[in-house]
Amino acid sequence: MAEIRLDGIVKDYGSVRAIHGVSLNVRDGEFVAFVGPSGCGKSTMLRMIAGLEEISGGRMMIGDKVVNDMEPRERDVAMVFQDYALYPHMSVAENIGFGLKMRGLKAADIAPKVQEAARILQIEAYLDRKPGQLSGGQRQRVAMGRAIVRHPSVFLFDEPLSNLDAKLRVEMRTQIKRLHAMLGTTTVYVTHDQTEAMTLADRVVVLKGGHIIQEGHPIELYKAPNCRFVGEFIGSPQMNVFSGELDRSGDTPMLRVGNAGLALGEVPAADGTRLDVGIRPEHLAWCKPGAGKIAPIVEVFEPLGSDTMAVCRFGGQELTARLDPAVPLTPNTEIHLDYDLADLHYFEGESGARLSQAA
Ligand SMILES: Nc1ncnc2c1ncn2[C@@H]1O[C@H](COP(=O)(O)OP(=O)(O)OP(=O)(O)O)[C@@H](O)[C@H]1O
Ligand SMILES: [Mg+2]
């Protein structure tokens, strides 16, 4: 069993608390992604699991052992870093087998394991090269090879793809997903890229300021973010959020946004309450003049082929709509957009906490 149990984990750097009592169980074989903005504590969390950073408080277990005071190499975890940390003077094969050699394995026992890892990662042709003679993506695979060759109970990844270009990042993402499907090793993966977290993980943990803000299946976080921060962080392009005042004077509740109004559904708040209301760009639909709930002004539009992003002004705030590429758009003109009330997200203006569940 390679379950990881974090129980009230605290990390202090001198007088500064970086992690404020985090509790979380990562199940055996599960792929969990830690995501959040720079400085939220992702690497610190991962390094504490790896044993590279002392734990200031709480209890950490891997399998049935308390590991708080255990050396990194006793923990049976393998970590892949952002900068790969390969040895430049060693060949690819030596880099992959280095950990095994350090453990005292014989060369004859190391070679087949290195071959096997190289086969899985499709880097057999480069085994005799030095890291300096490889592309970024190939180096990244060597770093992964070094981790998988040890058959650890836990894989830890810290932003392993952030040095790669966009295309390679997507390719390696698929490779990591395939690897996890093949090996089923418990994995904790740190990234600031929500797309990476969502596409890879069984469960996404959103961190902010050393606290867990929300955790759940990627689609759960997308559909029901528990606060404005998660709503805006998860999903691409970003959720539109309008700040305004609730107006209950008419037949339907409205959000007053500057000089515009946004029709709302049932929202559990009193007239005059300051609200933040979210709607995702993909939940806005173009319609003919006279129809639709809102009529923002198109400022610019970005054709992507599969769809077009229309960046508009609405009540003095910016609004992005993801529209069919066939929709006729002209800058500085009004468009008519409709949405389902069920797709609105209501957040308390002051705290940003979710007010009611979108369907
Ligand atoms: N060795 C250290 N000494 C003091 N403070 C530290 C140290 N390492 C990290 N911190 C602080 O702890 C907090 C969390 O840092 P951490 O590196 O875990 O963030 P992160 O989420 O990985 O960010 P990034 O996305 O930029 O990598 C930050 O405020 C950081 O300044
Ligand atoms: Mg980091």
Short mmCIF file of C-alpha atoms and ligand atoms in Angstrom, two decimals:
data_model
loop_
_atom_site.label_atom_id
_atom_site.label_comp_id
_atom_site.label_asym_id
_atom_site.label_seq_id
_atom_site.Cartn_x
_atom_site.Cartn_y
_atom_site.Cartn_z
CA MET A 1 0.00 0.00 0.00
CA ALA A 2 1.30 3.45 -0.86
CA GLU A 3 -1.37 5.64 0.55
CA ILE A 4 -0.16 9.07 1.67
CA ARG A 5 -1.82 10.58 4.73
CA LEU A 6 -1.28 14.19 5.69
CA ASP A 7 -2.68 15.11 9.05
CA GLY A 8 -2.52 18.78 10.06
CA ILE A 9 0.78 19.35 8.26
CA VAL A 10 2.44 22.66 9.13
CA LYS A 11 5.58 24.26 7.69
CA ASP A 12 7.30 27.26 9.23
CA TYR A 13 10.27 29.00 7.68
CA GLY A 14 11.59 30.81 10.72
CA SER A 15 8.71 32.94 11.93
CA VAL A 16 6.82 32.69 8.62
CA ARG A 17 4.18 29.98 8.32
CA ALA A 18 4.13 28.66 4.73
CA ILE A 19 1.73 25.72 5.28
CA HIS A 20 -1.16 26.11 7.73
CA GLY A 21 -2.24 22.65 8.83
CA VAL A 22 -3.05 20.70 5.68
CA SER A 23 -4.91 17.38 5.94
CA LEU A 24 -5.32 15.15 2.92
CA ASN A 25 -5.31 11.47 2.01
CA VAL A 26 -3.91 10.35 -1.32
CA ARG A 27 -5.23 6.87 -2.02
CA ASP A 28 -3.10 4.00 -3.25
CA GLY A 29 -2.71 4.38 -7.02
CA GLU A 30 -4.39 7.78 -7.12
CA PHE A 31 -3.08 10.70 -9.21
CA VAL A 32 -3.46 13.93 -7.25
CA ALA A 33 -2.47 17.35 -8.59
CA PHE A 34 -1.61 20.31 -6.36
CA VAL A 35 -2.42 23.51 -8.18
CA GLY A 36 -2.33 27.15 -7.20
CA PRO A 37 -0.61 30.46 -7.82
CA SER A 38 3.09 31.07 -7.27
CA GLY A 39 4.07 30.94 -3.62
CA CYS A 40 0.97 29.07 -2.40
CA GLY A 41 3.08 26.22 -1.01
CA LYS A 42 2.91 23.50 -3.69
CA SER A 43 6.63 22.73 -3.80
CA THR A 44 6.89 22.95 -0.03
CA MET A 45 4.14 20.33 0.32
CA LEU A 46 5.82 18.04 -2.20
CA ARG A 47 9.26 18.45 -0.68
CA MET A 48 7.88 17.53 2.74
CA ILE A 49 6.41 14.34 1.26
CA ALA A 50 9.77 13.60 -0.38
CA GLY A 51 11.62 14.25 2.86
CA LEU A 52 13.63 17.12 1.42
CA GLU A 53 12.05 19.64 3.77
CA GLU A 54 11.54 19.21 7.49
CA ILE A 55 7.93 19.06 8.71
CA SER A 56 7.20 21.66 11.42
CA GLY A 57 3.97 20.13 12.70
CA GLY A 58 1.36 17.44 12.11
CA ARG A 59 1.81 13.86 11.04
CA MET A 60 2.70 12.40 7.65
CA MET A 61 2.30 8.74 6.75
CA ILE A 62 3.31 6.85 3.62
CA GLY A 63 1.80 3.37 3.62
CA ASP A 64 1.61 2.32 7.27
CA LYS A 65 4.71 4.23 8.37
CA VAL A 66 4.97 7.64 9.98
CA VAL A 67 7.65 9.34 7.87
CA ASN A 68 8.04 12.69 9.66
CA ASP A 69 11.59 11.89 10.71
CA MET A 70 12.46 9.45 7.95
CA GLU A 71 15.30 10.11 5.48
CA PRO A 72 14.27 10.69 1.84
CA ARG A 73 15.82 7.44 0.64
CA GLU A 74 13.98 5.39 3.26
CA ARG A 75 10.61 6.66 2.00
CA ASP A 76 10.45 4.76 -1.30
CA VAL A 77 9.46 7.86 -3.26
CA ALA A 78 10.93 9.16 -6.52
CA MET A 79 10.83 12.81 -7.44
CA VAL A 80 11.04 14.47 -10.85
CA PHE A 81 12.03 18.14 -10.76
CA GLN A 82 11.37 21.04 -13.08
CA ASP A 83 15.05 21.37 -14.02
CA TYR A 84 15.47 17.55 -14.36
CA ALA A 85 18.68 17.63 -12.26
CA LEU A 86 20.53 15.24 -14.60
CA TYR A 87 24.27 14.62 -14.22
CA PRO A 88 25.85 16.26 -17.28
CA HIS A 89 28.97 14.08 -17.38
CA MET A 90 27.04 10.79 -17.28
CA SER A 91 25.37 9.07 -20.23
CA VAL A 92 21.60 8.72 -20.33
CA ALA A 93 21.90 5.07 -19.28
CA GLU A 94 24.14 6.00 -16.33
CA ASN A 95 21.77 8.78 -15.31
CA ILE A 96 18.79 6.43 -15.32
CA GLY A 97 20.66 3.71 -13.43
CA PHE A 98 22.42 6.00 -10.97
CA GLY A 99 19.93 5.57 -8.12
CA LEU A 100 20.13 1.79 -8.43
CA LYS A 101 23.92 1.89 -8.42
CA MET A 102 23.85 3.99 -5.26
CA ARG A 103 21.70 1.31 -3.69
CA GLY A 104 24.42 -1.21 -4.39
CA LEU A 105 22.83 -3.09 -7.31
CA LYS A 106 25.22 -4.86 -9.66
CA ALA A 107 25.74 -3.54 -13.20
CA ALA A 108 24.27 -6.75 -14.64
CA ASP A 109 21.06 -6.20 -12.66
CA ILE A 110 20.86 -2.51 -13.49
CA ALA A 111 21.16 -2.84 -17.27
CA PRO A 112 17.85 -4.68 -17.92
CA LYS A 113 15.96 -2.26 -15.66
CA VAL A 114 17.42 0.72 -17.53
CA GLN A 115 16.49 -0.93 -20.84
CA GLU A 116 12.93 -1.48 -19.66
CA ALA A 117 12.51 2.14 -18.51
CA ALA A 118 14.02 3.39 -21.77
CA ARG A 119 11.62 1.21 -23.74
CA ILE A 120 8.57 2.54 -21.87
CA LEU A 121 9.72 6.12 -22.44
CA GLN A 122 10.95 5.56 -26.00
CA ILE A 123 14.48 6.82 -25.39
CA GLU A 124 16.35 3.56 -26.17
CA ALA A 125 18.16 5.24 -29.06
CA TYR A 126 19.72 7.87 -26.78
CA LEU A 127 21.11 5.69 -23.98
CA ASP A 128 24.75 6.43 -24.87
CA ARG A 129 24.32 10.18 -25.24
CA LYS A 130 25.05 12.82 -22.63
CA PRO A 131 22.14 15.03 -21.41
CA GLY A 132 23.68 18.00 -23.26
CA GLN A 133 23.07 16.18 -26.55
CA LEU A 134 19.32 15.84 -25.94
CA SER A 135 16.31 18.05 -26.52
CA GLY A 136 14.30 19.36 -23.58
CA GLY A 137 11.62 16.72 -24.02
CA GLN A 138 14.17 13.92 -24.20
CA ARG A 139 15.89 15.18 -21.05
CA GLN A 140 12.55 15.28 -19.35
CA ARG A 141 12.02 11.62 -20.26
CA VAL A 142 15.43 10.70 -18.86
CA ALA A 143 14.43 12.34 -15.60
CA MET A 144 11.25 10.26 -15.59
CA GLY A 145 13.27 7.15 -16.45
CA ARG A 146 15.40 7.72 -13.40
CA ALA A 147 12.24 7.80 -11.31
CA ILE A 148 10.44 4.77 -12.79
CA VAL A 149 13.48 2.49 -12.85
CA ARG A 150 13.32 2.30 -9.07
CA HIS A 151 9.71 1.09 -8.99
CA PRO A 152 8.95 3.45 -6.11
CA SER A 153 5.69 3.38 -4.19
CA VAL A 154 5.15 7.07 -4.89
CA PHE A 155 6.00 9.43 -7.76
CA LEU A 156 6.38 13.11 -6.97
CA PHE A 157 6.47 15.62 -9.82
CA ASP A 158 7.28 19.30 -9.35
CA GLU A 159 6.29 21.25 -12.49
CA PRO A 160 8.07 18.70 -14.69
CA LEU A 161 6.86 20.21 -17.96
CA SER A 162 7.26 23.92 -17.39
CA ASN A 163 10.56 24.17 -19.29
CA LEU A 164 9.07 22.68 -22.45
CA ASP A 165 7.37 24.48 -25.31
CA ALA A 166 3.58 24.31 -25.58
CA LYS A 167 3.41 21.45 -28.08
CA LEU A 168 5.89 19.25 -26.25
CA ARG A 169 4.15 19.98 -22.98
CA VAL A 170 0.94 18.50 -24.35
CA GLU A 171 2.80 15.45 -25.70
CA MET A 172 4.58 14.81 -22.42
CA ARG A 173 1.34 15.29 -20.52
CA THR A 174 -0.15 12.41 -22.48
CA GLN A 175 2.98 10.38 -21.84
CA ILE A 176 2.72 10.94 -18.09
CA LYS A 177 -0.95 9.97 -18.15
CA ARG A 178 -0.13 6.81 -20.11
CA LEU A 179 2.66 5.99 -17.67
CA HIS A 180 0.29 6.28 -14.75
CA ALA A 181 -2.29 4.11 -16.49
CA MET A 182 0.41 1.50 -17.11
CA LEU A 183 2.15 1.51 -13.71
CA GLY A 184 -0.66 2.62 -11.40
CA THR A 185 1.81 4.26 -9.02
CA THR A 186 0.48 6.71 -6.44
CA THR A 187 1.37 10.15 -7.81
CA VAL A 188 1.43 13.70 -6.49
CA TYR A 189 1.91 16.25 -9.23
CA VAL A 190 2.56 19.96 -8.67
CA THR A 191 1.72 22.54 -11.31
CA HIS A 192 0.48 26.10 -11.57
CA ASP A 193 -1.22 25.17 -14.85
CA GLN A 194 -4.85 24.32 -14.25
CA THR A 195 -5.21 22.58 -17.63
CA GLU A 196 -2.36 20.23 -16.75
CA ALA A 197 -3.89 19.54 -13.35
CA MET A 198 -7.36 18.90 -14.76
CA THR A 199 -6.28 16.68 -17.65
CA LEU A 200 -3.95 14.52 -15.57
CA ALA A 201 -5.40 14.14 -12.14
CA ASP A 202 -8.08 11.98 -10.56
CA ARG A 203 -8.30 14.68 -7.93
CA VAL A 204 -7.23 18.31 -7.97
CA VAL A 205 -6.22 20.10 -4.78
CA VAL A 206 -6.33 23.89 -5.04
CA LEU A 207 -3.93 25.65 -2.68
CA LYS A 208 -3.73 29.31 -1.76
CA GLY A 209 -1.56 30.90 0.90
CA GLY A 210 -0.65 27.53 2.40
CA HIS A 211 -4.28 26.39 2.80
CA ILE A 212 -6.34 23.89 0.82
CA ILE A 213 -9.15 25.96 -0.70
CA GLN A 214 -10.98 23.09 -2.42
CA GLU A 215 -10.27 19.56 -3.55
CA GLY A 216 -12.21 17.22 -5.78
CA HIS A 217 -12.57 15.62 -9.18
CA PRO A 218 -11.62 18.14 -11.91
CA ILE A 219 -15.17 18.32 -13.23
CA GLU A 220 -16.55 18.82 -9.73
CA LEU A 221 -14.29 21.86 -9.30
CA TYR A 222 -15.29 23.14 -12.71
CA LYS A 223 -19.01 22.76 -12.05
CA ALA A 224 -19.18 23.81 -8.44
CA PRO A 225 -16.21 25.93 -7.36
CA ASN A 226 -16.68 26.72 -3.68
CA CYS A 227 -15.44 30.29 -4.06
CA ARG A 228 -14.66 32.94 -6.64
CA PHE A 229 -10.93 32.14 -6.50
CA VAL A 230 -11.45 28.50 -7.58
CA GLY A 231 -14.06 29.56 -10.15
CA GLU A 232 -11.57 31.86 -11.83
CA PHE A 233 -8.60 29.53 -11.39
CA ILE A 234 -10.19 26.38 -12.87
CA GLY A 235 -11.40 26.49 -16.47
CA SER A 236 -9.98 28.11 -19.59
CA PRO A 237 -10.65 30.75 -20.76
CA GLN A 238 -11.24 32.13 -17.31
CA MET A 239 -14.75 32.45 -15.86
CA ASN A 240 -16.31 35.92 -16.27
CA VAL A 241 -17.17 37.35 -12.88
CA PHE A 242 -19.32 40.46 -12.47
CA SER A 243 -19.40 42.46 -9.29
CA GLY A 244 -22.60 44.30 -8.64
CA GLU A 245 -25.63 44.79 -6.45
CA LEU A 246 -28.62 42.50 -6.24
CA ASP A 247 -31.82 44.24 -7.35
CA ARG A 248 -35.07 42.54 -6.39
CA SER A 249 -37.39 45.35 -7.49
CA GLY A 250 -38.53 43.64 -10.72
CA ASP A 251 -40.11 40.28 -11.56
CA THR A 252 -36.77 38.51 -11.68
CA PRO A 253 -33.71 39.19 -9.56
CA MET A 254 -31.09 41.23 -11.42
CA LEU A 255 -27.45 42.04 -10.82
CA ARG A 256 -26.77 45.74 -11.39
CA VAL A 257 -23.41 45.96 -13.14
CA GLY A 258 -22.65 49.60 -13.94
CA ASN A 259 -25.43 50.67 -16.29
CA ALA A 260 -26.24 47.10 -17.32
CA GLY A 261 -28.29 44.33 -15.76
CA LEU A 262 -27.72 40.61 -15.56
CA ALA A 263 -30.81 38.43 -15.04
CA LEU A 264 -30.28 35.99 -12.20
CA GLY A 265 -31.95 32.82 -11.02
CA GLU A 266 -32.89 32.02 -7.47
CA VAL A 267 -30.16 33.52 -5.33
CA PRO A 268 -30.27 33.32 -1.54
CA ALA A 269 -29.46 36.96 -0.81
CA ALA A 270 -31.38 40.10 0.13
CA ASP A 271 -32.06 43.13 -2.07
CA GLY A 272 -29.02 45.42 -2.24
CA THR A 273 -26.46 42.69 -1.38
CA ARG A 274 -23.10 43.01 -3.07
CA LEU A 275 -22.61 39.88 -5.20
CA ASP A 276 -20.06 38.43 -7.58
CA VAL A 277 -21.76 36.46 -10.33
CA GLY A 278 -19.78 34.12 -12.57
CA ILE A 279 -20.50 32.76 -16.02
CA ARG A 280 -18.05 30.76 -18.11
CA PRO A 281 -17.25 31.94 -21.67
CA GLU A 282 -18.50 28.61 -23.08
CA HIS A 283 -21.90 29.08 -21.42
CA LEU A 284 -22.71 32.21 -23.41
CA ALA A 285 -24.56 31.67 -26.68
CA TRP A 286 -24.94 34.08 -29.56
CA CYS A 287 -28.48 34.95 -30.66
CA LYS A 288 -30.36 37.25 -33.03
CA PRO A 289 -31.07 40.89 -32.09
CA GLY A 290 -34.04 41.12 -29.77
CA ALA A 291 -33.34 37.75 -28.20
CA GLY A 292 -30.88 36.94 -25.43
CA LYS A 293 -30.44 38.24 -21.92
CA ILE A 294 -27.51 40.61 -22.42
CA ALA A 295 -26.16 42.87 -25.17
CA PRO A 296 -22.48 43.61 -24.59
CA ILE A 297 -20.24 45.53 -27.00
CA VAL A 298 -17.63 43.49 -28.86
CA GLU A 299 -14.16 45.03 -28.50
CA VAL A 300 -11.99 42.47 -30.25
CA PHE A 301 -12.41 38.90 -31.33
CA GLU A 302 -9.92 36.07 -31.59
CA PRO A 303 -10.64 33.36 -34.17
CA LEU A 304 -9.17 30.00 -33.10
CA GLY A 305 -10.62 27.90 -35.90
CA SER A 306 -12.68 25.61 -33.68
CA ASP A 307 -14.32 28.60 -32.02
CA THR A 308 -13.92 32.35 -31.64
CA MET A 309 -13.31 34.29 -28.44
CA ALA A 310 -15.27 37.51 -28.37
CA VAL A 311 -13.86 39.97 -25.83
CA CYS A 312 -16.59 42.44 -24.94
CA ARG A 313 -17.52 45.22 -22.51
CA PHE A 314 -20.52 44.71 -20.31
CA GLY A 315 -21.56 47.28 -17.69
CA GLY A 316 -18.00 48.65 -17.64
CA GLN A 317 -16.49 45.19 -17.04
CA GLU A 318 -14.81 42.78 -19.43
CA LEU A 319 -16.66 39.74 -20.69
CA THR A 320 -15.35 36.91 -22.86
CA ALA A 321 -17.69 34.67 -24.83
CA ARG A 322 -16.64 31.51 -26.62
CA LEU A 323 -18.68 31.49 -29.81
CA ASP A 324 -19.18 29.45 -32.94
CA PRO A 325 -16.68 30.60 -35.62
CA ALA A 326 -19.59 31.20 -38.03
CA VAL A 327 -21.01 33.97 -35.80
CA PRO A 328 -20.70 37.38 -37.54
CA LEU A 329 -18.69 39.77 -35.36
CA THR A 330 -17.74 43.42 -35.84
CA PRO A 331 -15.66 45.33 -33.31
CA ASN A 332 -17.46 48.16 -31.46
CA THR A 333 -20.92 46.76 -32.15
CA GLU A 334 -23.45 45.17 -29.87
CA ILE A 335 -23.98 41.42 -29.80
CA HIS A 336 -26.81 39.54 -28.20
CA LEU A 337 -25.96 36.71 -25.87
CA ASP A 338 -28.07 34.25 -23.97
CA TYR A 339 -27.29 31.90 -21.10
CA ASP A 340 -28.98 29.38 -18.86
CA LEU A 341 -29.69 30.66 -15.38
CA ALA A 342 -28.47 27.27 -14.16
CA ASP A 343 -24.97 28.09 -15.47
CA LEU A 344 -24.56 31.11 -13.20
CA HIS A 345 -22.33 30.91 -10.15
CA TYR A 346 -23.15 33.13 -7.19
CA PHE A 347 -20.42 34.28 -4.84
CA GLU A 348 -20.67 36.50 -1.79
CA GLY A 349 -19.16 39.87 -2.73
CA GLU A 350 -17.19 40.32 0.46
CA SER A 351 -15.66 36.86 1.06
CA GLY A 352 -16.00 35.34 -2.42
CA ALA A 353 -17.64 32.24 -0.89
CA ARG A 354 -20.14 30.35 -3.02
CA LEU A 355 -23.76 31.21 -2.27
CA SER A 356 -25.58 28.45 -4.05
CA GLN A 357 -24.90 25.51 -6.24
CA ALA A 358 -25.09 25.83 -10.02
CA ALA A 359 -26.70 22.75 -11.57
N1 LIG B 1 13.67 28.06 2.12
C1 LIG B 1 12.71 28.96 2.33
N2 LIG B 1 12.84 29.91 3.27
C2 LIG B 1 11.86 30.80 3.52
N3 LIG B 1 10.68 30.82 2.87
C3 LIG B 1 10.49 29.90 1.93
C4 LIG B 1 11.48 28.92 1.60
N4 LIG B 1 10.99 28.14 0.63
C5 LIG B 1 9.76 28.61 0.34
N5 LIG B 1 9.45 29.66 1.13
C6 LIG B 1 8.17 30.41 1.12
O1 LIG B 1 7.11 29.51 1.31
C7 LIG B 1 6.01 29.84 0.48
C8 LIG B 1 5.67 28.65 -0.39
O2 LIG B 1 6.72 28.41 -1.31
P1 LIG B 1 6.66 27.27 -2.41
O3 LIG B 1 8.00 27.17 -3.04
O4 LIG B 1 6.12 26.03 -1.79
O5 LIG B 1 5.59 27.85 -3.44
P2 LIG B 1 5.04 27.23 -4.81
O6 LIG B 1 3.58 27.10 -4.66
O7 LIG B 1 5.83 26.00 -5.14
O8 LIG B 1 5.35 28.41 -5.84
P3 LIG B 1 5.86 28.35 -7.37
O9 LIG B 1 4.62 28.11 -8.20
O10 LIG B 1 6.39 29.73 -7.59
O11 LIG B 1 6.89 27.28 -7.49
C9 LIG B 1 6.43 31.06 -0.30
O12 LIG B 1 5.88 32.20 0.33
C10 LIG B 1 7.93 31.07 -0.20
O13 LIG B 1 8.45 32.38 -0.26
MG MG B 2 7.16 25.52 -6.73
#
